[in-house]
């Protein structure tokens, strides 16, 4: 990193990826030391402050995110992508999860910054997600060698339409869909399915918590007993999923499942973990869709699965079409891959000036 970030600013591109928004950086434009890097990003976002009034954060976890991108040294991979979840009212930085929504912006950003040469009409590139070591292929329009953000694809949770971005995500052959090896586990007296298909999630029956599945995020967030109960389960699920102590982390995500109401496969309300998602993340949807396809899993008895086409995962602002393939190998291990359609849009490109200190 060159120069004084307070005086000279830091090159930054703000991108809406899927139903999230984040600040995108080249790795070379940030400090090498993770502690210095995290402190700088918190100052850029305006954290800690529930309004993030002195930074570019949007006063919500879905808009307090950062993506760090660099050329990859791994064979067959074009770029590496590190996702950071920045706290809003707390000065915390999460690195254990990735973000499938911001993943939609990684390919366009790589082309914009010259990390990858654009093709004449459509560009495909391979992305290694450093947080989870999963690999994604992103395909998007680049007419005349430039990213075209315009298009007629609409996704629930985002106004208007934009250009189509295809994302294919697969985990390594050594990784199981079920981190505990069990289709269900019991935590605090509740049957739970612990799944990781790009995002660690815990699937629970909404009815066991007095939730119908029709509640708004604001309604659910206003129930302290519910939030406390789910947090207790989340902290116990973390070590079971190989995540260690998750007290200060944002994974696993907690899902309350109920029968679908809008013609979809399942209805969801996602705690991420303390706020309730207004929609659903790409990899969250992929994990839920894979989970409900497992015989005996929580939610499988509620799901209406199509014979063909995507599983429509219902969420507070609409539905998310998740295409997953679930298989079981000769040793009985469940694995999955996912395909999704997202959009992204460049909002600004320039230099961001962090406040001088936290």
CSV table of C-alpha atoms in Angstrom, one decimal:
chain,number,residue,atom,x,y,z
A,1,UNK,CA,0.0,0.0,0.0
A,2,UNK,CA,1.4,3.4,-1.0
A,3,UNK,CA,0.7,6.8,0.4
A,4,UNK,CA,-1.2,8.0,3.4
A,5,UNK,CA,-4.8,6.8,3.2
A,6,UNK,CA,-6.2,9.7,5.2
A,7,UNK,CA,-4.5,12.3,3.1
A,8,UNK,CA,-4.4,10.6,-0.3
A,9,UNK,CA,-7.4,8.3,-0.1
A,10,UNK,CA,-7.7,4.6,-1.1
A,11,UNK,CA,-8.8,3.4,-4.6
A,12,UNK,CA,-12.2,1.9,-4.1
A,13,UNK,CA,-15.2,0.8,-6.2
A,14,UNK,CA,-18.6,0.6,-4.7
A,15,UNK,CA,-20.6,-2.3,-6.3
A,16,UNK,CA,-24.1,-3.6,-5.7
A,17,UNK,CA,-23.8,-7.3,-5.9
A,18,UNK,CA,-27.0,-9.3,-5.8
A,19,UNK,CA,-29.0,-8.0,-2.8
A,20,UNK,CA,-25.9,-6.6,-1.0
A,21,UNK,CA,-23.6,-3.7,-1.5
A,22,UNK,CA,-19.9,-3.5,-0.8
A,23,UNK,CA,-16.6,-1.7,-1.2
A,24,UNK,CA,-14.3,-3.5,-3.6
A,25,UNK,CA,-10.5,-3.1,-3.3
A,26,UNK,CA,-7.4,-4.5,-5.0
A,27,UNK,CA,-5.3,-6.3,-2.4
A,28,UNK,CA,-2.3,-4.2,-3.3
A,29,UNK,CA,-4.2,-1.0,-2.3
A,30,UNK,CA,-4.7,-2.2,1.3
A,31,UNK,CA,-2.2,-2.9,4.1
A,32,UNK,CA,-0.6,-6.4,4.1
A,33,UNK,CA,-1.1,-6.8,7.8
A,34,UNK,CA,-4.6,-8.1,8.5
A,35,UNK,CA,-5.0,-6.0,11.7
A,36,UNK,CA,-4.0,-2.8,9.9
A,37,UNK,CA,-6.2,-3.7,7.0
A,38,UNK,CA,-9.2,-4.4,9.2
A,39,UNK,CA,-8.8,-1.2,11.2
A,40,UNK,CA,-8.6,0.8,7.9
A,41,UNK,CA,-11.7,-0.8,6.5
A,42,UNK,CA,-13.7,-0.1,9.7
A,43,UNK,CA,-12.7,3.6,9.4
A,44,UNK,CA,-13.8,3.6,5.8
A,45,UNK,CA,-17.2,2.1,6.7
A,46,UNK,CA,-17.7,4.5,9.6
A,47,UNK,CA,-17.8,1.7,12.2
A,48,UNK,CA,-18.6,1.6,15.1
A,49,UNK,CA,-21.8,3.7,14.7
A,50,UNK,CA,-25.3,2.4,14.1
A,51,UNK,CA,-25.7,5.1,11.4
A,52,UNK,CA,-22.2,4.8,10.0
A,53,UNK,CA,-22.6,8.5,9.3
A,54,UNK,CA,-18.8,9.1,9.0
A,55,UNK,CA,-18.2,6.5,6.4
A,56,UNK,CA,-19.6,4.7,3.4
A,57,UNK,CA,-21.4,1.9,5.2
A,58,UNK,CA,-25.2,1.8,4.9
A,59,UNK,CA,-26.1,1.2,8.5
A,60,UNK,CA,-27.0,-2.4,7.9
A,61,UNK,CA,-24.9,-5.7,7.7
A,62,UNK,CA,-26.0,-6.1,4.0
A,63,UNK,CA,-24.3,-2.8,3.1
A,64,UNK,CA,-21.3,-3.0,5.4
A,65,UNK,CA,-19.2,-5.3,3.4
A,66,UNK,CA,-15.8,-5.4,1.6
A,67,UNK,CA,-14.3,-7.5,-1.1
A,68,UNK,CA,-10.6,-7.8,-1.7
A,69,UNK,CA,-9.5,-9.1,-5.1
A,70,UNK,CA,-6.2,-10.0,-6.5
A,71,UNK,CA,-4.7,-12.1,-9.4
A,72,UNK,CA,-4.5,-15.7,-8.3
A,73,UNK,CA,-1.3,-17.8,-8.3
A,74,UNK,CA,-3.3,-21.0,-8.3
A,75,UNK,CA,-3.4,-22.9,-11.6
A,76,UNK,CA,-6.7,-22.7,-13.4
A,77,UNK,CA,-7.9,-19.8,-11.2
A,78,UNK,CA,-8.0,-16.2,-12.5
A,79,UNK,CA,-8.6,-14.2,-9.3
A,80,UNK,CA,-8.7,-14.6,-5.5
A,81,UNK,CA,-11.6,-13.1,-3.6
A,82,UNK,CA,-11.5,-12.4,0.2
A,83,UNK,CA,-14.8,-11.3,1.8
A,84,UNK,CA,-14.9,-9.2,4.9
A,85,UNK,CA,-18.1,-8.6,6.9
A,86,UNK,CA,-17.7,-5.3,8.7
A,87,UNK,CA,-19.7,-4.6,11.9
A,88,UNK,CA,-22.1,-1.6,12.0
A,89,UNK,CA,-22.3,-0.6,15.7
A,90,UNK,CA,-19.5,-2.8,16.8
A,91,UNK,CA,-15.9,-2.6,15.6
A,92,UNK,CA,-15.7,-6.3,14.4
A,93,UNK,CA,-14.5,-7.8,11.2
A,94,UNK,CA,-15.7,-11.3,10.2
A,95,UNK,CA,-13.6,-13.5,7.8
A,96,UNK,CA,-15.0,-17.0,8.4
A,97,UNK,CA,-17.8,-16.7,5.8
A,98,UNK,CA,-17.9,-15.7,2.2
A,99,UNK,CA,-20.6,-13.7,0.4
A,100,UNK,CA,-22.3,-15.1,-2.7
A,101,UNK,CA,-24.0,-11.7,-3.4
A,102,UNK,CA,-20.8,-9.8,-3.6
A,103,UNK,CA,-19.3,-12.7,-5.5
A,104,UNK,CA,-21.5,-11.4,-8.4
A,105,UNK,CA,-19.4,-8.2,-8.5
A,106,UNK,CA,-16.0,-9.9,-8.4
A,107,UNK,CA,-15.9,-10.7,-12.1
A,108,UNK,CA,-16.9,-7.3,-13.3
A,109,UNK,CA,-14.5,-5.7,-10.8
A,110,UNK,CA,-11.6,-7.9,-12.1
A,111,UNK,CA,-12.2,-6.7,-15.6
A,112,UNK,CA,-12.6,-3.1,-14.6
A,113,UNK,CA,-9.3,-3.2,-12.8
A,114,UNK,CA,-7.5,-5.0,-15.6
A,115,UNK,CA,-6.9,-8.2,-13.7
A,116,UNK,CA,-8.6,-10.2,-16.4
A,117,UNK,CA,-8.9,-9.4,-20.1
A,118,UNK,CA,-12.5,-9.1,-21.3
A,119,UNK,CA,-13.6,-11.1,-24.3
A,120,UNK,CA,-15.4,-9.6,-27.2
A,121,UNK,CA,-19.0,-10.4,-26.1
A,122,UNK,CA,-19.0,-12.6,-23.0
A,123,UNK,CA,-16.4,-13.2,-20.3
A,124,UNK,CA,-16.0,-16.2,-18.0
A,125,UNK,CA,-13.5,-16.4,-15.2
A,126,UNK,CA,-12.7,-18.6,-12.3
A,127,UNK,CA,-12.7,-17.2,-8.8
A,128,UNK,CA,-11.2,-18.8,-5.7
A,129,UNK,CA,-13.1,-17.8,-2.5
A,130,UNK,CA,-10.4,-17.5,0.0
A,131,UNK,CA,-12.7,-17.6,3.0
A,132,UNK,CA,-14.0,-21.1,2.2
A,133,UNK,CA,-11.6,-22.4,-0.5
A,134,UNK,CA,-14.6,-23.0,-2.8
A,135,UNK,CA,-14.3,-22.1,-6.5
A,136,UNK,CA,-16.8,-20.3,-8.6
A,137,UNK,CA,-17.2,-19.6,-12.3
A,138,UNK,CA,-18.7,-16.2,-13.2
A,139,UNK,CA,-20.0,-15.4,-16.7
A,140,UNK,CA,-21.2,-12.0,-17.8
A,141,UNK,CA,-21.6,-9.7,-20.8
A,142,UNK,CA,-18.6,-7.7,-22.0
A,143,UNK,CA,-19.6,-6.3,-25.4
A,144,UNK,CA,-16.6,-4.4,-27.0
A,145,UNK,CA,-14.5,-5.5,-24.1
A,146,UNK,CA,-16.3,-3.6,-21.5
A,147,UNK,CA,-18.6,-4.8,-18.7
A,148,UNK,CA,-22.3,-4.2,-19.5
A,149,UNK,CA,-24.3,-3.7,-16.3
A,150,UNK,CA,-27.5,-3.0,-18.2
A,151,UNK,CA,-30.0,-5.8,-18.9
A,152,UNK,CA,-33.5,-7.2,-18.3
A,153,UNK,CA,-32.8,-9.5,-15.4
A,154,UNK,CA,-34.7,-8.7,-12.2
A,155,UNK,CA,-34.0,-10.3,-8.8
A,156,UNK,CA,-36.2,-9.9,-5.8
A,157,UNK,CA,-34.9,-7.5,-3.3
A,158,UNK,CA,-33.4,-5.1,-5.9
A,159,UNK,CA,-35.4,-2.5,-7.8
A,160,UNK,CA,-35.3,-2.5,-11.6
A,161,UNK,CA,-33.3,-4.8,-13.8
A,162,UNK,CA,-29.7,-5.3,-14.7
A,163,UNK,CA,-27.3,-7.5,-16.7
A,164,UNK,CA,-27.3,-11.2,-16.1
A,165,UNK,CA,-24.4,-12.8,-14.2
A,166,UNK,CA,-24.2,-16.6,-14.1
A,167,UNK,CA,-22.5,-18.1,-11.0
A,168,UNK,CA,-21.5,-21.8,-10.7
A,169,UNK,CA,-20.2,-22.7,-7.3
A,170,UNK,CA,-18.7,-26.0,-6.2
A,171,UNK,CA,-16.9,-27.2,-3.1
A,172,UNK,CA,-13.8,-29.3,-3.1
A,173,UNK,CA,-14.1,-33.1,-3.3
A,174,UNK,CA,-13.0,-33.5,0.3
A,175,UNK,CA,-15.8,-31.4,1.7
A,176,UNK,CA,-19.1,-32.9,2.9
A,177,UNK,CA,-22.5,-31.1,2.6
A,178,UNK,CA,-23.1,-32.1,6.3
A,179,UNK,CA,-20.2,-30.9,8.5
A,180,UNK,CA,-21.3,-33.2,11.4
A,181,UNK,CA,-21.9,-36.2,9.1
A,182,UNK,CA,-25.5,-36.3,10.4
A,183,UNK,CA,-28.7,-35.4,8.6
A,184,UNK,CA,-30.1,-34.1,11.9
A,185,UNK,CA,-28.6,-33.1,15.2
A,186,UNK,CA,-30.4,-32.1,18.4
A,187,UNK,CA,-29.4,-28.8,20.0
A,188,UNK,CA,-31.3,-27.3,23.0
A,189,UNK,CA,-34.1,-29.8,22.4
A,190,UNK,CA,-34.6,-28.7,18.8
A,191,UNK,CA,-33.9,-30.9,15.8
A,192,UNK,CA,-31.5,-29.1,13.4
A,193,UNK,CA,-29.9,-29.8,10.1
A,194,UNK,CA,-26.4,-28.3,9.8
A,195,UNK,CA,-25.5,-27.7,6.2
A,196,UNK,CA,-22.7,-26.0,4.3
A,197,UNK,CA,-23.0,-25.6,0.5
A,198,UNK,CA,-20.9,-22.5,0.3
A,199,UNK,CA,-22.4,-21.0,3.4
A,200,UNK,CA,-22.7,-22.7,6.9
A,201,UNK,CA,-26.4,-22.6,7.9
A,202,UNK,CA,-28.6,-24.2,10.6
A,203,UNK,CA,-32.0,-25.3,9.5
A,204,UNK,CA,-34.8,-25.2,12.1
A,205,UNK,CA,-38.6,-25.5,12.1
A,206,UNK,CA,-40.2,-22.1,12.5
A,207,UNK,CA,-43.2,-23.5,14.3
A,208,UNK,CA,-41.1,-24.7,17.2
A,209,UNK,CA,-40.2,-21.0,17.9
A,210,UNK,CA,-43.7,-19.6,17.5
A,211,UNK,CA,-43.0,-18.3,14.0
A,212,UNK,CA,-45.4,-18.7,11.2
A,213,UNK,CA,-43.1,-17.6,8.3
A,214,UNK,CA,-45.2,-14.6,7.5
A,215,UNK,CA,-43.5,-12.2,9.9
A,216,UNK,CA,-41.4,-9.2,8.7
A,217,UNK,CA,-37.8,-8.9,9.6
A,218,UNK,CA,-38.6,-6.0,11.9
A,219,UNK,CA,-41.1,-8.1,13.8
A,220,UNK,CA,-38.7,-11.0,14.3
A,221,UNK,CA,-35.9,-8.7,15.4
A,222,UNK,CA,-38.2,-7.2,18.1
A,223,UNK,CA,-38.6,-10.6,19.9
A,224,UNK,CA,-35.6,-10.8,22.3
A,225,UNK,CA,-36.5,-14.2,23.5
A,226,UNK,CA,-36.4,-15.6,20.0
A,227,UNK,CA,-33.1,-13.8,19.2
A,228,UNK,CA,-31.6,-15.2,22.4
A,229,UNK,CA,-32.8,-18.7,21.7
A,230,UNK,CA,-31.4,-18.8,18.2
A,231,UNK,CA,-28.1,-17.3,19.3
A,232,UNK,CA,-27.8,-20.0,22.0
A,233,UNK,CA,-28.3,-22.7,19.3
A,234,UNK,CA,-25.9,-20.9,16.9
A,235,UNK,CA,-23.1,-20.8,19.4
A,236,UNK,CA,-23.4,-24.6,20.0
A,237,UNK,CA,-23.7,-25.3,16.3
A,238,UNK,CA,-20.5,-23.5,15.5
A,239,UNK,CA,-18.1,-26.0,17.0
A,240,UNK,CA,-20.1,-28.9,15.7
A,241,UNK,CA,-19.6,-27.5,12.2
A,242,UNK,CA,-15.9,-27.1,12.7
A,243,UNK,CA,-16.1,-23.3,13.0
A,244,UNK,CA,-14.8,-23.1,16.5
A,245,UNK,CA,-16.1,-20.4,18.9
A,246,UNK,CA,-18.5,-18.3,16.8
A,247,UNK,CA,-19.5,-15.8,19.5
A,248,UNK,CA,-17.9,-13.0,17.6
A,249,UNK,CA,-18.5,-14.4,14.1
A,250,UNK,CA,-21.4,-14.0,11.6
A,251,UNK,CA,-21.7,-17.7,10.8
A,252,UNK,CA,-23.5,-20.0,10.9
A,253,UNK,CA,-26.6,-18.3,9.6
A,254,UNK,CA,-29.8,-19.4,11.3
A,255,UNK,CA,-32.9,-20.3,9.2
A,256,UNK,CA,-36.4,-20.7,10.4
A,257,UNK,CA,-38.3,-22.9,7.8
A,258,UNK,CA,-42.0,-23.1,7.2
A,259,UNK,CA,-44.3,-24.4,4.4
A,260,UNK,CA,-44.1,-22.3,1.2
A,261,UNK,CA,-46.9,-19.7,0.7
A,262,UNK,CA,-46.1,-18.2,-2.7
A,263,UNK,CA,-45.7,-21.3,-4.9
A,264,UNK,CA,-42.1,-21.9,-3.9
A,265,UNK,CA,-40.2,-24.8,-2.4
A,266,UNK,CA,-39.9,-23.6,1.2
A,267,UNK,CA,-40.4,-20.4,3.1
A,268,UNK,CA,-37.5,-18.9,5.0
A,269,UNK,CA,-36.6,-16.3,7.6
A,270,UNK,CA,-32.8,-15.9,8.0
A,271,UNK,CA,-31.0,-14.5,11.1
A,272,UNK,CA,-27.5,-13.3,9.9
A,273,UNK,CA,-27.1,-13.8,12.9
A,274,UNK,CA,-28.7,-11.0,14.9
A,275,UNK,CA,-30.4,-9.1,12.2
A,276,UNK,CA,-33.0,-10.7,9.9
A,277,UNK,CA,-32.1,-10.7,6.2
A,278,UNK,CA,-34.6,-8.7,4.1
A,279,UNK,CA,-34.0,-11.3,1.3
A,280,UNK,CA,-31.5,-14.2,1.2
A,281,UNK,CA,-27.9,-14.5,0.2
A,282,UNK,CA,-26.8,-16.5,-2.8
A,283,UNK,CA,-24.9,-19.2,-0.9
A,284,UNK,CA,-27.5,-19.2,1.9
A,285,UNK,CA,-30.1,-20.1,-0.7
A,286,UNK,CA,-27.8,-22.8,-2.1
A,287,UNK,CA,-27.3,-24.3,1.3
A,288,UNK,CA,-31.0,-24.2,2.2
A,289,UNK,CA,-32.0,-25.7,-1.2
A,290,UNK,CA,-29.4,-28.5,-0.8
A,291,UNK,CA,-30.5,-29.2,2.8
A,292,UNK,CA,-34.2,-29.6,2.1
A,293,UNK,CA,-33.4,-32.2,-0.6
A,294,UNK,CA,-31.8,-34.6,1.9
A,295,UNK,CA,-34.2,-37.3,3.1
A,296,UNK,CA,-35.1,-36.7,6.7
A,297,UNK,CA,-33.6,-33.3,7.0
A,298,UNK,CA,-35.3,-30.5,8.8
A,299,UNK,CA,-37.6,-28.8,6.3
A,300,UNK,CA,-37.7,-31.7,3.9
A,301,UNK,CA,-41.2,-32.7,5.1
A,302,UNK,CA,-42.4,-29.1,4.4
A,303,UNK,CA,-40.8,-28.6,1.0
A,304,UNK,CA,-42.5,-28.7,-2.3
A,305,UNK,CA,-39.7,-29.6,-4.7
A,306,UNK,CA,-40.1,-29.3,-8.4
A,307,UNK,CA,-39.4,-32.2,-10.8
A,308,UNK,CA,-37.5,-29.8,-13.0
A,309,UNK,CA,-36.2,-26.2,-12.7
A,310,UNK,CA,-34.9,-24.2,-9.8
A,311,UNK,CA,-36.0,-24.5,-6.2
A,312,UNK,CA,-37.8,-21.2,-5.4
A,313,UNK,CA,-36.6,-20.2,-1.9
A,314,UNK,CA,-39.2,-17.8,-0.5
A,315,UNK,CA,-37.9,-14.9,1.6
A,316,UNK,CA,-39.3,-11.7,3.0
A,317,UNK,CA,-39.1,-9.7,-0.2
A,318,UNK,CA,-39.8,-12.4,-2.8
A,319,UNK,CA,-38.2,-15.7,-4.0
A,320,UNK,CA,-34.7,-16.8,-5.0
A,321,UNK,CA,-34.3,-19.4,-7.7
A,322,UNK,CA,-31.7,-21.8,-6.5
A,323,UNK,CA,-30.4,-24.6,-8.7
A,324,UNK,CA,-28.6,-27.3,-6.8
A,325,UNK,CA,-27.3,-30.8,-7.5
A,326,UNK,CA,-27.1,-33.1,-4.5
A,327,UNK,CA,-25.3,-36.5,-4.8
A,328,UNK,CA,-24.2,-39.2,-2.4
A,329,UNK,CA,-21.0,-41.0,-3.0
A,330,UNK,CA,-20.1,-44.7,-2.4
A,331,UNK,CA,-19.1,-43.9,1.2
A,332,UNK,CA,-22.4,-42.3,2.0
A,333,UNK,CA,-21.1,-38.7,2.0
A,334,UNK,CA,-23.5,-36.1,0.6
A,335,UNK,CA,-22.1,-33.4,-1.7
A,336,UNK,CA,-23.6,-30.5,-3.7
A,337,UNK,CA,-23.0,-27.9,-6.4
A,338,UNK,CA,-25.1,-24.9,-7.1
A,339,UNK,CA,-25.9,-22.5,-10.0
A,340,UNK,CA,-27.5,-19.1,-9.7
A,341,UNK,CA,-28.4,-16.0,-11.7
A,342,UNK,CA,-27.4,-12.7,-10.1
A,343,UNK,CA,-26.9,-9.1,-11.2
A,344,UNK,CA,-24.4,-6.4,-10.1
A,345,UNK,CA,-23.9,-2.7,-10.8
A,346,UNK,CA,-21.0,-0.4,-10.4
A,347,UNK,CA,-22.1,2.5,-8.3
A,348,UNK,CA,-18.9,4.6,-8.0
A,349,UNK,CA,-15.3,4.3,-8.8
A,350,UNK,CA,-12.7,6.6,-7.2
A,351,UNK,CA,-10.9,7.2,-3.9
A,352,UNK,CA,-12.4,6.8,-0.4
A,353,UNK,CA,-11.1,8.8,2.5
A,354,UNK,CA,-11.2,7.0,5.9
A,355,UNK,CA,-11.7,8.9,9.1
A,356,UNK,CA,-8.3,9.4,10.8
A,357,UNK,CA,-8.9,7.0,13.7
A,358,UNK,CA,-11.5,4.6,15.1
